[in-house]
GROMACS .gro file of N, CA, C and O in nm:
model
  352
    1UNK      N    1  -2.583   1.241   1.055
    1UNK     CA    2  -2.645   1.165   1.160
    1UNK      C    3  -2.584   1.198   1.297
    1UNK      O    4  -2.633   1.190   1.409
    2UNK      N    5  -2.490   1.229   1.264
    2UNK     CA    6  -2.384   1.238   1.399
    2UNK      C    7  -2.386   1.371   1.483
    2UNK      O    8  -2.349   1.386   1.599
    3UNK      N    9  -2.454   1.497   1.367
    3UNK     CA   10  -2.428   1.586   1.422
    3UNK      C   11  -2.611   1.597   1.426
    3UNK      O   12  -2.664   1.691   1.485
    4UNK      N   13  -2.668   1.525   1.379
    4UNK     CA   14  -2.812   1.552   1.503
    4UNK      C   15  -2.845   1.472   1.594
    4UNK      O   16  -2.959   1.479   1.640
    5UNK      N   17  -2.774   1.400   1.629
    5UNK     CA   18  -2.785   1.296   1.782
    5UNK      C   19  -2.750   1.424   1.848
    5UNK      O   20  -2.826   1.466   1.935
    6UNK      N   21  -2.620   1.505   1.811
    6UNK     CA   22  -2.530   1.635   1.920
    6UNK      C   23  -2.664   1.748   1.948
    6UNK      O   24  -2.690   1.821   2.044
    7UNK      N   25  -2.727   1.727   1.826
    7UNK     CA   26  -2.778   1.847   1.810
    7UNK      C   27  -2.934   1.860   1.893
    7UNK      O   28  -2.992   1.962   1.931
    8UNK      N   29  -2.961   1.762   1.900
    8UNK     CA   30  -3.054   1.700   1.957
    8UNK      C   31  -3.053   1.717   2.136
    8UNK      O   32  -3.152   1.769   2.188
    9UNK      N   33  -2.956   1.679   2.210
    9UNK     CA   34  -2.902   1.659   2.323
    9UNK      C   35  -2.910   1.837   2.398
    9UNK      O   36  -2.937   1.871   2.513
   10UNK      N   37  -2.871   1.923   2.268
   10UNK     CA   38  -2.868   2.088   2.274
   10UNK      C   39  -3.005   2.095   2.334
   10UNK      O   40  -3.033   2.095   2.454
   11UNK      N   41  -3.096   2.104   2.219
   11UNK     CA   42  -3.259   2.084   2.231
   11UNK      C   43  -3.312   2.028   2.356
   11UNK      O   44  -3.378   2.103   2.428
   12UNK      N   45  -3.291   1.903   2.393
   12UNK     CA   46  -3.349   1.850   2.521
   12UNK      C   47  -3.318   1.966   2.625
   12UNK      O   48  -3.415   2.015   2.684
   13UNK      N   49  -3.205   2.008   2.649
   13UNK     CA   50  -3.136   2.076   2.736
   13UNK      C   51  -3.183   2.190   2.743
   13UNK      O   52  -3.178   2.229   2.859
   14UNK      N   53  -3.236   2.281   2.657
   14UNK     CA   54  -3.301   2.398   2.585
   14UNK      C   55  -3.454   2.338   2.672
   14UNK      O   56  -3.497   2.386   2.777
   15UNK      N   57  -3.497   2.260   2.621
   15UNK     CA   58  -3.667   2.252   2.671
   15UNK      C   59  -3.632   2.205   2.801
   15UNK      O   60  -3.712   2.268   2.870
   16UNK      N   61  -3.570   2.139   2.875
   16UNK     CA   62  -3.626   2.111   3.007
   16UNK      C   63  -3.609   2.292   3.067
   16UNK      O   64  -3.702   2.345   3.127
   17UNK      N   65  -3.488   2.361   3.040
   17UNK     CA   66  -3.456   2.490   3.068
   17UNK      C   67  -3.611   2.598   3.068
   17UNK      O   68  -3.662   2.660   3.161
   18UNK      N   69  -3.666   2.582   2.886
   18UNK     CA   70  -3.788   2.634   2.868
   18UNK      C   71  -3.917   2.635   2.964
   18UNK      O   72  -3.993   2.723   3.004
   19UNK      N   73  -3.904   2.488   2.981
   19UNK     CA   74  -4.010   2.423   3.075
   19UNK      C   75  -4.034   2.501   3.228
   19UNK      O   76  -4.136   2.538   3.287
   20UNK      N   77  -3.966   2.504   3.242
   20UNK     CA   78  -3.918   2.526   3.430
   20UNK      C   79  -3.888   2.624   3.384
   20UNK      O   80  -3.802   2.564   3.319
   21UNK      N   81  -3.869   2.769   3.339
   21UNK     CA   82  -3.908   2.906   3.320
   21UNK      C   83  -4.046   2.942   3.271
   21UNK      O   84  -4.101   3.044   3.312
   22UNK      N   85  -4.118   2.840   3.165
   22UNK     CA   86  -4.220   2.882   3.183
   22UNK      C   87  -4.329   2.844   3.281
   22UNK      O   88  -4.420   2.925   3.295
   23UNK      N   89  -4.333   2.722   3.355
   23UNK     CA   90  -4.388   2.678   3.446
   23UNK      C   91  -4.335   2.765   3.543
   23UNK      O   92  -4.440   2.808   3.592
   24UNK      N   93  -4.237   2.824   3.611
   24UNK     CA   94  -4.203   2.910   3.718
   24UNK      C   95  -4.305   3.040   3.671
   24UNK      O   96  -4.399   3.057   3.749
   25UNK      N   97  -4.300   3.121   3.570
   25UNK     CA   98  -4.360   3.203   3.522
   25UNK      C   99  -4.561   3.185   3.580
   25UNK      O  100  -4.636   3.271   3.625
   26UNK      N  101  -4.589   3.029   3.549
   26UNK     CA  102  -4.744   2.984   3.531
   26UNK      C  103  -4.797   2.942   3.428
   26UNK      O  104  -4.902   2.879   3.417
   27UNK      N  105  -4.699   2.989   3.323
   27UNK     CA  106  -4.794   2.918   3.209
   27UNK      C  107  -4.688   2.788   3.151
   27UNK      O  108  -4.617   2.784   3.050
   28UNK      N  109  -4.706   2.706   3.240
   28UNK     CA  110  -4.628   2.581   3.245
   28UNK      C  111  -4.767   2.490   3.217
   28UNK      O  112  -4.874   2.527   3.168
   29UNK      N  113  -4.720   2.332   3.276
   29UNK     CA  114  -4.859   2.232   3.265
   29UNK      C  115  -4.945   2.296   3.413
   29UNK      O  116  -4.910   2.389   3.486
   30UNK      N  117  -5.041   2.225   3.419
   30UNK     CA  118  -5.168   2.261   3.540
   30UNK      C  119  -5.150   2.163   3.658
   30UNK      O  120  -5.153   2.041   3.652
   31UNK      N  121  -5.132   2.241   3.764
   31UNK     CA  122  -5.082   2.224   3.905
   31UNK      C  123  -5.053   2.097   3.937
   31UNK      O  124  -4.938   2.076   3.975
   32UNK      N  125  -5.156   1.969   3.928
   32UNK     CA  126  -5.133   1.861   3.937
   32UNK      C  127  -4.993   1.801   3.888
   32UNK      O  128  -4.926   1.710   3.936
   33UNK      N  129  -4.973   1.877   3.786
   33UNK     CA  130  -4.825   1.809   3.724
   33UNK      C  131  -4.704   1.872   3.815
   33UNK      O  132  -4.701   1.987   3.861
   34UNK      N  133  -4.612   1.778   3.830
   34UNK     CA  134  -4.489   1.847   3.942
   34UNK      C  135  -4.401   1.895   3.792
   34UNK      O  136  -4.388   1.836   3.685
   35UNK      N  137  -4.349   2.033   3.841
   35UNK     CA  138  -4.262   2.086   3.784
   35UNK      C  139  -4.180   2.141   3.839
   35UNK      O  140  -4.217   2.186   3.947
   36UNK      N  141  -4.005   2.174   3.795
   36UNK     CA  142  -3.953   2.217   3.884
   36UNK      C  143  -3.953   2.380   3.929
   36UNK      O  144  -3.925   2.427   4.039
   37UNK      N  145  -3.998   2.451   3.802
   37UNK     CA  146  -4.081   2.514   3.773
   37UNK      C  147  -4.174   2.652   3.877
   37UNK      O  148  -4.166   2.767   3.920
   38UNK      N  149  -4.274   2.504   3.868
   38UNK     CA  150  -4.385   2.517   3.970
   38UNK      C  151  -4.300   2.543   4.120
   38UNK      O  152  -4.285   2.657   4.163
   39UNK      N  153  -4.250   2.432   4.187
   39UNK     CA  154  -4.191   2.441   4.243
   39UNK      C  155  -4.101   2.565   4.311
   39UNK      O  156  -4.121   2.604   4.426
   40UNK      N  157  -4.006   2.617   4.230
   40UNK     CA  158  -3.960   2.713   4.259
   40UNK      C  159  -4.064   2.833   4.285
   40UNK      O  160  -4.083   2.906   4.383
   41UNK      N  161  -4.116   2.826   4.177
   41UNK     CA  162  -4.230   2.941   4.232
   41UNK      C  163  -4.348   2.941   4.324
   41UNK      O  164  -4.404   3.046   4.354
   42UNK      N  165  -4.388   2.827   4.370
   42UNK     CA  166  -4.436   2.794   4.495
   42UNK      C  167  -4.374   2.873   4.647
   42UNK      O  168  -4.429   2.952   4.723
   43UNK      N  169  -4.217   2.803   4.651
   43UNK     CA  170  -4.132   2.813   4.674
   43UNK      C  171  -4.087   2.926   4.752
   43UNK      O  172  -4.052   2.929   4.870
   44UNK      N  173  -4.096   3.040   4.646
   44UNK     CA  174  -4.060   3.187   4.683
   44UNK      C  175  -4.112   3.275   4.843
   44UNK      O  176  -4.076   3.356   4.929
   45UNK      N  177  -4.220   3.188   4.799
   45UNK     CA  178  -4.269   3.259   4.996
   45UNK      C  179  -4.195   3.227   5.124
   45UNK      O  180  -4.169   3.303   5.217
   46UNK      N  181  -4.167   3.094   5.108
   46UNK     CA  182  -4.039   3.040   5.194
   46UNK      C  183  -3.901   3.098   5.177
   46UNK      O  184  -3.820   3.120   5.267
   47UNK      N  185  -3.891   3.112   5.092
   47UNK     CA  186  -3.729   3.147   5.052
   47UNK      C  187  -3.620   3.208   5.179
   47UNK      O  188  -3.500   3.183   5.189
   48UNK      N  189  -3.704   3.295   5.268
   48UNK     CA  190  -3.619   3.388   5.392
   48UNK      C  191  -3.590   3.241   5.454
   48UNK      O  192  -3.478   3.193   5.435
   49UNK      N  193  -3.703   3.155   5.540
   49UNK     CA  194  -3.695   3.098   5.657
   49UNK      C  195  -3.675   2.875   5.565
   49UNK      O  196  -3.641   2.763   5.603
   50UNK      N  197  -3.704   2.915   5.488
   50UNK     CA  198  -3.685   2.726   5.424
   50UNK      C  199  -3.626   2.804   5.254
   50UNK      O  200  -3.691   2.846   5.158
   51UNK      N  201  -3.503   2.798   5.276
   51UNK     CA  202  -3.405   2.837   5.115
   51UNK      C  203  -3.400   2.719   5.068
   51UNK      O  204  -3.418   2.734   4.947
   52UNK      N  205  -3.382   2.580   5.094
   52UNK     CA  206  -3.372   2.467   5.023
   52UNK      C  207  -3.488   2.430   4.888
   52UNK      O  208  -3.457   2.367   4.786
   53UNK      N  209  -3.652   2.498   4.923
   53UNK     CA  210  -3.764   2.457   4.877
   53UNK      C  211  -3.711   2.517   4.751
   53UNK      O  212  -3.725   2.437   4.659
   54UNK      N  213  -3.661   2.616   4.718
   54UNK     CA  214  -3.626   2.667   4.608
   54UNK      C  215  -3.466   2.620   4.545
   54UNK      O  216  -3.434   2.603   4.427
   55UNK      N  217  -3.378   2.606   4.677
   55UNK     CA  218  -3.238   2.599   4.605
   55UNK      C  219  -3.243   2.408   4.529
   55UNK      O  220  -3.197   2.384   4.418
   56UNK      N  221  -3.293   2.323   4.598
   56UNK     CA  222  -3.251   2.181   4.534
   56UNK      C  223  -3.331   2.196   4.420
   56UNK      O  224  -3.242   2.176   4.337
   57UNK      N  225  -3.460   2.222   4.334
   57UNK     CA  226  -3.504   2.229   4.251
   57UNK      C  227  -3.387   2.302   4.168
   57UNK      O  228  -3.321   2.220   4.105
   58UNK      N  229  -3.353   2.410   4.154
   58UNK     CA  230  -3.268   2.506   4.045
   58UNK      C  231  -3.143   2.441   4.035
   58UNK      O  232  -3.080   2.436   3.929
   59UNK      N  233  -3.093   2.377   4.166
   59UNK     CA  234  -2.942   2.294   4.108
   59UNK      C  235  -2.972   2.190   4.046
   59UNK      O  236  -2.902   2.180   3.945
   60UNK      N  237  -3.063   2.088   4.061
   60UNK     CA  238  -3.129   1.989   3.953
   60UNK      C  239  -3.167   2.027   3.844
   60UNK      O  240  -3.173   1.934   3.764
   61UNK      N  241  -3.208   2.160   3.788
   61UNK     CA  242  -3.208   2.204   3.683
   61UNK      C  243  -3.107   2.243   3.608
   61UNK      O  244  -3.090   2.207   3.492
   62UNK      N  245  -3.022   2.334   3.681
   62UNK     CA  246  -2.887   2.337   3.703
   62UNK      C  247  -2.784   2.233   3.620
   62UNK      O  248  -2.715   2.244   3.519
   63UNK      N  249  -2.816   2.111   3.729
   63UNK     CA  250  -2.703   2.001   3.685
   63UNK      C  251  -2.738   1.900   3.535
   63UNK      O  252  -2.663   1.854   3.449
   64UNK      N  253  -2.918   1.892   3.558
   64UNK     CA  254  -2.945   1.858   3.391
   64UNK      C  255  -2.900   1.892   3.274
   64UNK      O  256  -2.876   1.843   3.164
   65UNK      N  257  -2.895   2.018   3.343
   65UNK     CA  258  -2.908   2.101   3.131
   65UNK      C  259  -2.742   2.123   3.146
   65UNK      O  260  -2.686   2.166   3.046
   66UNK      N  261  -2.663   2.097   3.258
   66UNK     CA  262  -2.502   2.092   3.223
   66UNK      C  263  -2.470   1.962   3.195
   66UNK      O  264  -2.385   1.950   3.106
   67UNK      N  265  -2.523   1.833   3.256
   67UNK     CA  266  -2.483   1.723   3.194
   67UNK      C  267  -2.531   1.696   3.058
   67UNK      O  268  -2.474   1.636   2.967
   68UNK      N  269  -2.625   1.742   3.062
   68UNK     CA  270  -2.673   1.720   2.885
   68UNK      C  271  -2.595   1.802   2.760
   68UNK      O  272  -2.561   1.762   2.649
   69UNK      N  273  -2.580   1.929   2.821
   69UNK     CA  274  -2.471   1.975   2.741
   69UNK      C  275  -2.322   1.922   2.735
   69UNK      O  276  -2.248   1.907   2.638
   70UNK      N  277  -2.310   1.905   2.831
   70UNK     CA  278  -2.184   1.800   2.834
   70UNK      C  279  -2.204   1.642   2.756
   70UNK      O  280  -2.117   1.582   2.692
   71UNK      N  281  -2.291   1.615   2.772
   71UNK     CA  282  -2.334   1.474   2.703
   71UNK      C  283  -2.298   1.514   2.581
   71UNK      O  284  -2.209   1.445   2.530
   72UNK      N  285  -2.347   1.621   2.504
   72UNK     CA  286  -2.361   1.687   2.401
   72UNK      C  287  -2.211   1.715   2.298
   72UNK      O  288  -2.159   1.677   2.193
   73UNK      N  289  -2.195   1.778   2.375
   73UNK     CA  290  -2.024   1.770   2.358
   73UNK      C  291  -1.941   1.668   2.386
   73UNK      O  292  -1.841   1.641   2.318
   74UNK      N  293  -1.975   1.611   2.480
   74UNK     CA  294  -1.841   1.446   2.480
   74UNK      C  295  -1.930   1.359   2.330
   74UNK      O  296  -1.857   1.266   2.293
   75UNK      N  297  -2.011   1.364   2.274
   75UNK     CA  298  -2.084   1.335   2.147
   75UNK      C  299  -2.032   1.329   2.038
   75UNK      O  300  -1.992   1.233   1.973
   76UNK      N  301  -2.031   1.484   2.009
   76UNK     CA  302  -1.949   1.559   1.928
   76UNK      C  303  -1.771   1.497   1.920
   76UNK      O  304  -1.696   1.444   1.838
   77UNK      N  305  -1.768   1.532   2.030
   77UNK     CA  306  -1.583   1.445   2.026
   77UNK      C  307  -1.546   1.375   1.982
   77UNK      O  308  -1.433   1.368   1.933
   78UNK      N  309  -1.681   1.253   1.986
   78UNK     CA  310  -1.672   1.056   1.983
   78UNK      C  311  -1.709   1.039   1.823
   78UNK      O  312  -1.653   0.964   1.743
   79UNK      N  313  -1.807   1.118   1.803
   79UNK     CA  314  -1.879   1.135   1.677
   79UNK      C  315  -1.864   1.172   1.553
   79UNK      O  316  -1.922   1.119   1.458
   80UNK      N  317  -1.743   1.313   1.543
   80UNK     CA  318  -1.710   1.379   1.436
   80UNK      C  319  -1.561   1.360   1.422
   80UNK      O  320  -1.464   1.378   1.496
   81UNK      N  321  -1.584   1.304   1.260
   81UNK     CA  322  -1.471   1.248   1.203
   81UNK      C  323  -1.335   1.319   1.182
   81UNK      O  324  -1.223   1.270   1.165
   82UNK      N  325  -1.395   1.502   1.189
   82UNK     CA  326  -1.306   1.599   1.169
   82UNK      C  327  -1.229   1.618   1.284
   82UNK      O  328  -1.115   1.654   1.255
   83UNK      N  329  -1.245   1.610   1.374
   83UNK     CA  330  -1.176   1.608   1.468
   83UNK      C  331  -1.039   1.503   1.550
   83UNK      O  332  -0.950   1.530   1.631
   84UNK      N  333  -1.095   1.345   1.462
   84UNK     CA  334  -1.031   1.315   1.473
   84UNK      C  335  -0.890   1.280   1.394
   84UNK      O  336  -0.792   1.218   1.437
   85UNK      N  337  -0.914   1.345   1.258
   85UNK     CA  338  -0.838   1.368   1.200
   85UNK      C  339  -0.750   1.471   1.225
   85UNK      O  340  -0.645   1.473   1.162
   86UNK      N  341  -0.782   1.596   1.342
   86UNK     CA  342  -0.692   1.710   1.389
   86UNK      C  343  -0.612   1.663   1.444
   86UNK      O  344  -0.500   1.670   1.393
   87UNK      N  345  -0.624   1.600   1.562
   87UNK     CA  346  -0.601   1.543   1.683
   87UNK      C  347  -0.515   1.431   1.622
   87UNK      O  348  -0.406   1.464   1.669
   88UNK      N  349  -0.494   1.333   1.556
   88UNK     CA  350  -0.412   1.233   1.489
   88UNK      C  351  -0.436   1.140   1.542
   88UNK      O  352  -0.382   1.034   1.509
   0.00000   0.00000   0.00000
């Protein structure tokens, strides 16, 4: 149980990642839906004279899929019994 709550947290982190590469790509959801994604690739024409349109989207992507992996792992820590038997 313990190690698919961890395992799980991987996954989320994995698809928002998926998402917003394939939506940057186009074959994400259809325009109406905000993606960050979309976004970035909107984005790209600005990039010389407005760098933000692209940079705050990718560090929010960025900082998701590291806190979730981190979620992931402080999980694992709290969660698995083996470890705390290393540790004493």
């Amino acid at each position: 149980s313990a190690a698919l709550i961890v395992q799980v947290t991987f996954i989320f982190a994995f698809a928002i990642l998926a998402e917003a590469i394939l939506s940057f790509l186009g074959l994400g959801p259809a325009p109406p839906v905000v993606s960050w994604g979309v976004i970035i690739s909107e984005g790209r024409q600005y990039i010389r004279t407005e760098p933000w349109i692209c940079l705050f989207p990718g560090i929010a992507i960025a900082l998701n899929v590291l806190a979730l992996n981190l979620l992931g792992d402080g999980l694992r820590d709290v969660l698995d019994p083996r470890l705390k038997i290393e540790h004493g």
